[in-house]
C-alpha positions as semicolon CSV with decimal commas, in nm:
position;residue;x (nm);y (nm);z (nm)
1;M;0,048;1,762;-2,909
2;S;-0,140;1,906;-2,642
3;S;-0,004;1,968;-2,271
4;H;-0,212;1,788;-1,961
5;D;-0,150;1,861;-1,621
6;L;-0,096;1,549;-1,377
7;Y;-0,232;1,576;-1,045
8;I;-0,135;1,301;-0,786
9;F;-0,428;1,228;-0,492
10;S;-0,216;0,985;-0,266
11;H;-0,268;0,740;0,022
12;P;-0,262;0,941;0,386
13;L;-0,099;0,670;0,564
14;S;0,155;0,447;0,362
15;T;0,489;0,616;0,224
16;S;0,528;0,299;-0,002
17;H;0,259;0,412;-0,224
18;L;0,377;0,734;-0,296
19;P;0,711;0,648;-0,482
20;T;0,496;0,429;-0,707
21;M;0,281;0,720;-0,794
22;F;0,591;0,985;-0,831
23;T;0,770;0,733;-1,073
24;L;0,455;0,693;-1,273
25;A;0,428;1,075;-1,325
26;K;0,785;1,149;-1,377
27;R;0,787;0,871;-1,666
28;S;0,467;0,974;-1,794
29;Q;0,475;1,137;-2,171
30;L;0,294;1,421;-2,066
31;S;0,445;1,771;-2,071
32;G;0,232;1,959;-1,819
33;K;0,291;2,025;-1,466
34;V;0,269;1,779;-1,178
35;Y;0,072;1,866;-0,883
36;D;0,132;1,672;-0,548
37;V;-0,190;1,677;-0,384
38;R;-0,200;1,534;-0,020
39;W;-0,379;1,507;0,305
40;P;-0,108;1,330;0,516
41;L;-0,202;1,163;0,852
42;L;0,111;1,021;0,952
43;D;0,480;1,165;0,999
44;G;0,613;0,978;0,706
45;T;0,330;1,048;0,443
46;K;0,397;1,429;0,568
47;T;0,786;1,442;0,512
48;C;0,798;1,226;0,240
49;K;0,939;1,468;-0,053
50;A;0,818;1,459;-0,381
51;P;1,057;1,530;-0,669
52;E;1,169;1,922;-0,660
53;I;0,977;1,965;-1,020
54;F;0,611;1,917;-0,894
55;V;0,427;2,152;-0,721
56;K;0,342;2,081;-0,353
57;T;-0,005;2,148;-0,236
58;H;-0,044;1,973;0,134
59;F;-0,330;2,002;0,352
60;T;-0,211;1,909;0,722
61;S;-0,525;1,991;0,936
62;A;-0,622;1,615;0,926
63;F;-0,261;1,516;1,044
64;Y;-0,244;1,709;1,384
65;R;-0,594;1,599;1,440
66;F;-0,478;1,261;1,364
67;K;-0,225;1,265;1,606
68;R;-0,412;1,415;1,902
69;L;-0,634;1,120;1,861
70;K;-0,343;0,878;1,828
71;T;-0,229;0,987;2,168
72;N;-0,564;1,003;2,330
73;V;-0,607;0,647;2,233
74;D;-0,269;0,527;2,335
75;N;-0,321;0,705;2,695
76;T;-0,664;0,547;2,725
77;V;-0,540;0,191;2,618
78;K;-0,260;0,280;2,892
79;N;-0,460;0,423;3,177
80;R;-0,736;0,143;3,130
81;Q;-0,982;0,459;3,135
82;G;-1,217;0,383;2,835
83;S;-1,590;0,396;2,852
84;L;-1,836;0,402;2,617
85;F;-1,879;0,824;2,618
86;V;-1,448;0,782;2,531
87;F;-1,536;0,543;2,266
88;I;-1,831;0,721;2,119
89;D;-1,620;1,053;2,112
90;M;-1,313;0,882;1,966
91;L;-1,538;0,748;1,671
92;N;-1,659;1,102;1,630
93;Q;-1,299;1,239;1,600
94;L;-1,200;0,978;1,361
95;I;-1,517;1,022;1,143
96;S;-1,431;1,380;1,128
97;I;-1,066;1,343;1,027
98;L;-1,185;1,092;0,729
99;L;-1,428;1,346;0,609
100;S;-1,197;1,665;0,664
101;P;-1,088;1,617;0,293
102;C;-1,444;1,608;0,163
103;S;-1,495;1,978;0,269
104;F;-1,603;2,128;-0,059
105;A;-1,401;2,475;0,058
106;I;-1,089;2,260;0,020
107;S;-1,167;2,209;-0,379
108;E;-1,097;2,602;-0,410
109;K;-0,751;2,562;-0,299
110;V;-0,659;2,286;-0,480
111;P;-0,452;2,469;-0,794
112;K;-0,656;2,470;-1,124
113;S;-0,472;2,374;-1,470
114;T;-0,443;2,624;-1,740
115;E;-0,384;2,344;-1,987
116;S;-0,557;2,082;-2,178
117;Q;-0,807;1,841;-1,959
118;P;-0,605;1,748;-1,666
119;I;-0,550;1,405;-1,519
120;A;-0,574;1,288;-1,176
121;L;-0,403;0,987;-1,037
122;I;-0,576;0,871;-0,730
123;D;-0,500;0,582;-0,509
124;P;-0,798;0,389;-0,434
125;Y;-0,669;0,336;-0,051
126;G;-0,673;0,683;0,012
127;F;-0,946;0,936;0,062
128;G;-1,244;0,868;-0,135
129;C;-1,338;1,240;-0,138
130;T;-1,023;1,294;-0,383
131;V;-1,255;1,196;-0,671
132;A;-1,478;1,469;-0,573
133;H;-1,174;1,684;-0,597
134;A;-1,054;1,555;-0,916
135;R;-1,404;1,607;-1,082
136;A;-1,414;1,962;-0,921
137;I;-1,084;2,049;-1,162
138;D;-1,269;1,871;-1,443
139;A;-0,979;1,609;-1,457
140;K;-0,994;1,250;-1,612
141;I;-0,940;0,999;-1,329
142;A;-0,694;0,705;-1,352
143;Y;-0,629;0,493;-1,061
144;V;-0,310;0,343;-0,928
145;A;-0,339;0,059;-0,713
146;P;-0,005;-0,035;-0,510
147;M;-0,180;-0,277;-0,315
148;I;-0,295;-0,584;-0,502
149;E;-0,678;-0,657;-0,403
150;S;-0,839;-0,809;-0,715
151;S;-1,193;-0,706;-0,653
152;S;-1,137;-0,366;-0,623
153;I;-0,912;-0,376;-0,909
154;Q;-1,177;-0,557;-1,108
155;A;-1,469;-0,304;-0,973
156;L;-1,263;0,012;-1,100
157;S;-1,170;-0,136;-1,424
158;A;-1,473;-0,279;-1,551
159;S;-1,347;-0,603;-1,556
160;P;-1,567;-0,895;-1,641
161;L;-1,690;-1,139;-1,333
162;T;-1,620;-0,892;-1,106
163;S;-1,808;-1,085;-0,831
164;Y;-1,609;-1,402;-0,883
165;A;-1,389;-1,340;-0,600
166;S;-1,599;-1,177;-0,366
167;S;-1,954;-1,374;-0,388
168;M;-2,006;-1,733;-0,256
169;I;-2,320;-1,753;-0,453
170;Q;-2,213;-1,630;-0,806
171;G;-1,896;-1,769;-0,879
172;G;-1,698;-1,834;-1,206
173;I;-1,339;-1,899;-1,140
174;E;-1,278;-2,070;-0,769
175;P;-0,951;-1,949;-0,601
176;N;-0,913;-2,099;-0,253
177;L;-1,146;-2,050;0,034
178;R;-0,885;-1,794;0,182
179;N;-0,853;-1,595;-0,110
180;R;-1,230;-1,564;-0,145
181;L;-1,271;-1,430;0,202
182;G;-0,980;-1,228;0,190
183;N;-1,077;-1,064;-0,139
184;A;-1,444;-1,014;0,029
185;I;-1,329;-0,839;0,346
186;G;-1,095;-0,612;0,108
187;H;-1,358;-0,530;-0,106
188;I;-1,585;-0,443;0,164
189;V;-1,286;-0,214;0,291
190;F;-1,232;-0,084;-0,009
191;R;-1,579;0,021;-0,040
192;L;-1,586;0,212;0,287
193;F;-1,321;0,475;0,155
194;F;-1,564;0,558;-0,149
195;V;-1,870;0,572;0,088
196;Q;-1,693;0,911;0,197
197;L;-1,858;1,033;-0,100
198;P;-2,193;0,997;-0,015
199;L;-2,154;1,074;0,350
200;A;-2,005;1,423;0,279
201;K;-2,330;1,540;0,137
202;W;-2,483;1,481;0,497
203;Y;-2,160;1,597;0,697
204;Y;-2,119;1,897;0,460
205;P;-2,474;2,024;0,347
206;Q;-2,319;2,273;0,112
207;S;-2,231;1,947;-0,117
208;R;-2,586;1,796;-0,177
209;G;-2,672;1,784;-0,497
210;L;-2,333;1,824;-0,652
211;K;-2,248;1,564;-0,908
212;H;-1,851;1,560;-0,789
213;F;-1,998;1,368;-0,473
214;S;-2,132;1,060;-0,657
215;L;-1,971;0,732;-0,657
216;P;-1,629;0,654;-0,884
217;T;-1,722;0,515;-1,244
218;E;-1,494;0,281;-1,392
219;S;-1,158;0,417;-1,534
220;M;-0,783;0,320;-1,625
221;V;-0,642;0,141;-1,322
222;F;-0,251;0,109;-1,310
223;V;-0,140;-0,191;-1,101
224;N;0,191;-0,224;-0,933
225;G;0,211;-0,568;-1,012
226;H;0,375;-0,805;-1,265
227;K;0,210;-1,081;-1,472
228;F;0,474;-1,355;-1,372
229;V;0,376;-1,321;-1,033
230;D;0,021;-1,215;-0,988
231;Q;-0,263;-1,455;-0,958
232;V;-0,518;-1,535;-1,226
233;L;-0,733;-1,235;-1,258
234;P;-1,012;-1,171;-1,531
235;R;-0,879;-0,846;-1,723
236;T;-0,980;-0,555;-1,940
237;N;-0,725;-0,327;-2,160
238;L;-0,797;-0,064;-1,856
239;I;-0,584;-0,274;-1,630
240;V;-0,201;-0,186;-1,691
241;D;0,059;-0,334;-1,514
242;I;0,359;-0,122;-1,381
243;G;0,542;-0,353;-1,172
244;G;0,802;-0,404;-1,420
245;F;0,948;-0,055;-1,395
246;H;1,253;0,070;-1,142
247;V;1,065;0,267;-0,880
248;E;1,250;0,580;-0,818
249;H;1,292;0,693;-0,454
250;E;1,381;1,041;-0,372
251;E;1,674;1,055;-0,163
252;R;1,589;1,180;0,191
253;S;1,835;1,044;0,404
254;T;2,094;1,281;0,611
255;E;2,457;1,270;0,572
256;D;2,458;1,149;0,913
257;A;2,238;0,850;0,826
258;K;2,417;0,761;0,502
259;N;2,732;0,745;0,689
260;Q;2,607;0,530;0,994
261;I;2,470;0,280;0,734
262;A;2,771;0,284;0,544
263;S;2,998;0,245;0,834
264;F;2,801;-0,023;0,981
265;M;2,770;-0,243;0,658
266;A;3,145;-0,206;0,572
267;Q;3,204;-0,423;0,895
268;Y;3,016;-0,743;0,759
269;D;3,006;-0,943;0,453
270;D;2,665;-1,034;0,451
271;I;2,378;-0,799;0,571
272;V;1,982;-0,868;0,666
273;F;1,757;-0,580;0,654
274;I;1,442;-0,579;0,871
275;S;1,121;-0,381;0,828
276;L;0,788;-0,478;0,899
277;G;0,592;-0,196;0,790
278;T;0,467;0,141;0,917
279;F;0,281;0,070;1,223
280;T;0,591;-0,109;1,378
281;A;0,882;0,107;1,317
282;D;0,784;0,347;1,619
283;G;0,893;0,045;1,879
284;Q;0,507;-0,055;1,938
285;F;0,597;-0,389;1,899
286;P;0,538;-0,675;2,164
287;K;0,817;-0,760;2,391
288;L;0,803;-1,161;2,337
289;W;0,836;-1,079;1,983
290;K;1,093;-0,821;2,044
291;K;1,314;-1,067;2,230
292;M;1,272;-1,354;1,959
293;F;1,429;-1,112;1,700
294;I;1,710;-1,037;1,934
295;K;1,771;-1,423;2,019
296;A;1,780;-1,470;1,665
297;I;2,015;-1,198;1,589
298;L;2,256;-1,300;1,813
299;K;2,296;-1,645;1,693
300;Y;2,432;-1,472;1,359
301;P;2,749;-1,262;1,540
302;K;2,922;-1,247;1,187
303;V;2,619;-1,086;0,975
304;G;2,486;-0,737;1,005
305;F;2,113;-0,629;1,100
306;I;1,981;-0,344;0,978
307;W;1,650;-0,283;1,164
308;K;1,384;-0,020;1,080
309;F;1,280;0,032;1,440
310;K;1,284;0,305;1,698
311;P;1,673;0,307;1,849
312;D;1,561;0,346;2,223
313;S;1,265;0,068;2,221
314;V;1,567;-0,189;2,242
315;E;1,774;-0,208;2,546
316;K;2,136;-0,307;2,515
317;P;2,097;-0,370;2,129
318;P;2,366;-0,654;1,991
319;R;2,665;-0,509;1,846
320;N;2,595;-0,629;1,497
321;L;2,212;-0,481;1,505
322;L;2,170;-0,103;1,395
323;L;1,844;0,033;1,439
324;L;1,738;0,335;1,243
325;D;1,391;0,511;1,231
326;G;1,282;0,785;1,002
327;F;1,334;0,736;0,627
328;I;1,551;0,460;0,543
329;P;1,663;0,400;0,148
330;Q;1,553;0,046;0,142
331;N;1,577;0,010;-0,205
332;S;1,910;0,088;-0,212
333;L;1,986;-0,140;0,073
334;L;1,853;-0,401;-0,125
335;E;2,068;-0,322;-0,414
336;S;2,367;-0,386;-0,219
337;P;2,566;-0,693;-0,327
338;K;2,576;-0,765;0,042
339;M;2,222;-0,798;0,114
340;T;2,128;-1,167;0,167
341;G;1,794;-1,133;0,315
342;F;1,500;-0,923;0,386
343;I;1,265;-0,977;0,670
344;T;0,953;-0,801;0,568
345;N;0,592;-0,778;0,630
346;L;0,523;-0,822;0,255
347;G;0,381;-0,484;0,146
348;Q;0,351;-0,500;-0,248
349;N;0,639;-0,261;-0,312
350;S;0,882;-0,441;-0,045
351;F;0,791;-0,732;-0,219
352;L;0,860;-0,607;-0,589
353;E;1,180;-0,451;-0,432
354;A;1,315;-0,766;-0,309
355;L;1,203;-0,950;-0,655
356;R;1,404;-0,682;-0,858
357;N;1,721;-0,703;-0,635
358;G;1,746;-1,102;-0,624
359;V;1,741;-1,094;-0,217
360;P;1,542;-1,403;-0,080
361;V;1,275;-1,287;0,189
362;I;1,149;-1,383;0,503
363;G;0,775;-1,323;0,498
364;I;0,584;-1,241;0,816
365;P;0,248;-1,072;0,695
366;I;0,042;-0,899;0,920
367;L;-0,264;-0,758;0,740
368;G;-0,434;-0,640;0,401
369;D;-0,289;-0,806;0,094
370;Q;0,015;-0,928;0,263
371;S;-0,131;-1,274;0,306
372;V;-0,211;-1,302;-0,089
373;T;0,183;-1,181;-0,119
374;S;0,293;-1,466;0,112
375;E;0,120;-1,697;-0,101
376;K;0,322;-1,574;-0,396
377;V;0,653;-1,583;-0,223
378;T;0,569;-1,957;-0,152
379;R;0,473;-2,065;-0,509
380;L;0,737;-1,862;-0,667
381;G;0,993;-2,010;-0,412
382;I;1,181;-1,714;-0,327
383;G;1,144;-1,705;0,089
384;I;1,009;-1,863;0,370
385;V;0,665;-1,741;0,518
386;F;0,536;-1,768;0,886
387;S;0,301;-1,574;1,116
388;L;0,417;-1,379;1,414
389;P;0,179;-1,584;1,641
390;E;0,322;-1,888;1,521
391;A;0,692;-1,781;1,516
392;T;1,003;-1,874;1,764
393;D;1,331;-1,754;1,744
394;E;1,414;-2,126;1,619
395;I;1,194;-2,079;1,333
396;L;1,339;-1,760;1,266
397;T;1,664;-1,879;1,306
398;N;1,666;-2,134;1,036
399;A;1,485;-1,918;0,782
400;I;1,784;-1,662;0,818
401;R;2,048;-1,959;0,785
402;K;1,878;-2,056;0,434
403;C;1,903;-1,684;0,313
404;L;2,247;-1,705;0,406
405;D;2,332;-2,021;0,208
406;K;2,420;-1,937;-0,119
407;K;2,341;-2,282;-0,262
408;S;1,978;-2,277;-0,114
409;K;1,687;-2,332;-0,323
410;I;1,542;-1,963;-0,214
411;V;1,853;-1,765;-0,267
412;K;1,896;-1,922;-0,661
413;R;1,509;-1,869;-0,707
414;S;1,536;-1,516;-0,627
415;Q;1,833;-1,451;-0,839
416;L;1,672;-1,600;-1,134
417;I;1,380;-1,397;-1,119
418;R;1,587;-1,077;-1,089
419;D;1,770;-1,156;-1,400
420;M;1,437;-1,239;-1,556
421;L;1,343;-0,869;-1,505
422;I;1,657;-0,714;-1,587
423;H;1,638;-0,874;-1,918
424;E;1,283;-0,773;-1,978
425;R;1,388;-0,414;-1,918
426;E;1,719;-0,451;-2,132
427;T;1,505;-0,604;-2,416
428;G;1,216;-0,366;-2,372
429;I;0,937;-0,592;-2,285
430;A;0,897;-0,469;-1,933
431;T;0,567;-0,430;-1,804
432;D;0,598;-0,052;-1,789
433;G;0,287;0,131;-1,825
434;S;0,367;0,486;-1,804
435;H;0,289;0,550;-2,164
436;A;-0,053;0,440;-2,112
437;L;-0,117;0,824;-1,980
438;S;-0,078;0,932;-2,321
439;R;-0,343;0,718;-2,458
440;L;-0,613;0,768;-2,127
441;A;-0,562;1,166;-2,247
442;K;-0,729;1,079;-2,568
443;L;-0,996;0,869;-2,423
444;K;-1,377;1,031;-2,320
445;Q;-1,573;0,909;-2,013
446;T;-1,814;0,795;-2,259
447;D;-1,563;0,569;-2,429
448;F;-1,550;0,367;-2,078
449;D;-1,962;0,384;-2,053
450;K;-2,025;0,259;-2,373
451;F;-1,784;-0,038;-2,426
452;Y;-1,714;-0,149;-2,056
453;L;-1,889;-0,385;-1,845
454;P;-2,136;-0,148;-1,627
455;K;-2,163;-0,210;-1,285
456;S;-2,535;-0,303;-1,294
457;S;-2,482;-0,621;-1,432
458;I;-2,354;-0,711;-1,103
459;P;-2,627;-0,859;-0,850
460;F;-2,698;-0,609;-0,592
461;Y;-2,612;-0,890;-0,311
462;A;-2,276;-0,956;-0,470
463;Y;-2,203;-0,580;-0,523
464;W;-2,252;-0,534;-0,118
465;M;-2,131;-0,863;-0,022
466;L;-2,468;-0,921;0,139
467;D;-2,399;-1,291;0,102
468;W;-2,109;-1,287;0,312
469;A;-2,255;-1,050;0,575
470;L;-2,554;-1,321;0,607
471;L;-2,297;-1,585;0,629
472;T;-2,079;-1,407;0,887
473;F;-2,426;-1,335;1,111
474;V;-2,543;-1,713;1,115
475;L;-2,198;-1,826;1,205
476;A;-2,179;-1,570;1,460
477;T;-2,514;-1,664;1,591
478;I;-2,446;-2,023;1,582
479;F;-2,115;-1,960;1,775
480;A;-2,298;-1,760;2,027
481;L;-2,571;-2,004;2,115
482;F;-2,359;-2,299;2,128
């Protein structure tokens, strides 16, 4: 059996995407080296540790430039000193940061494989130019999509009816309007990532004419989902579900943090964990909503609350509230038998971790695919969902009460689905697609081009969302006039 090296090109912003890709790489049946190639933009993605056996290659120039840009934006907003020229300068900085991984010179620093043709795992929501780097080392490309955005997954896997959820003119299967609009917006945003490839030819003249910078072609897509909970999606066998395996998280907590969590949890029989994603963990959270959470927490003095939130951002926190920033072993916390509720923004990994551990959720979607995930929570009956603008301390208090009630429907349904997933793993029918990488190693790009639906069969207006753009323009014009 030939050996194949594996390259991981991951998301620059989300730490939740990294463990999914690491677990898939560790469980693959390929016998070569694994390279962790990263362009981090946030502290979490910069410090997130890969397994020790992985070969680390991190490019941090974009991280420090992004940090300076974020500071400039925060100061501008705080001091209200913005102007058109300041905005243009910041936009130029952002474009420079997004295109920094497109530098062809960087490809020379990516380690070259000495084995058979390598395989590259690419997060399609990361930097688009990672496709060019994978091509530069002659790697076969597979996509790993921790986020669930059906139009993107269909486009990358050459699934039939690719445009059904993203075009209002041509449609086959008709999901509700909210999903159609969400998919359309998600599809446009997804395309913007890969627009980096042709833009790089303008930004870096030395890349002109290089085939590495053409748009991506169809390939295998590993989706962090599960057929039982996902929405109906036209598929080919290039879509491989991996949501059934237990995502392995590298232990990164300090001894002090672990002792602090253990000591706090020992004081309570019931624990509720609060984590609303990367962009709220730094304490940048409206005061009104912060007060709402504190009021709800105060109504349950016998319940312990662990909140992933900057400690000094809350004045005089209640005794039953533990505030922690930095890395928190979320999956380990959710595995605890004391965990009775999870307040989350419904990122896909958090959603699946709650399912695997039978923890009912209080879902507060904020952006992206989280609204679609909120519909899954409601349909499965495993939690309560509401948006932050409509939330009150009374709504939050009642939701927590239902999580604490062992006889409530959401508790029973959560435990039932947990038992189902355990049964699938124990009987070997779990949707663990890590073995598919070995199959990918045997395929050729010509196989994809020959047997699977080419993008040319999708109408131009549907592929680029021109119908949605026209509708948006017309509605905006009508609104402005009347």
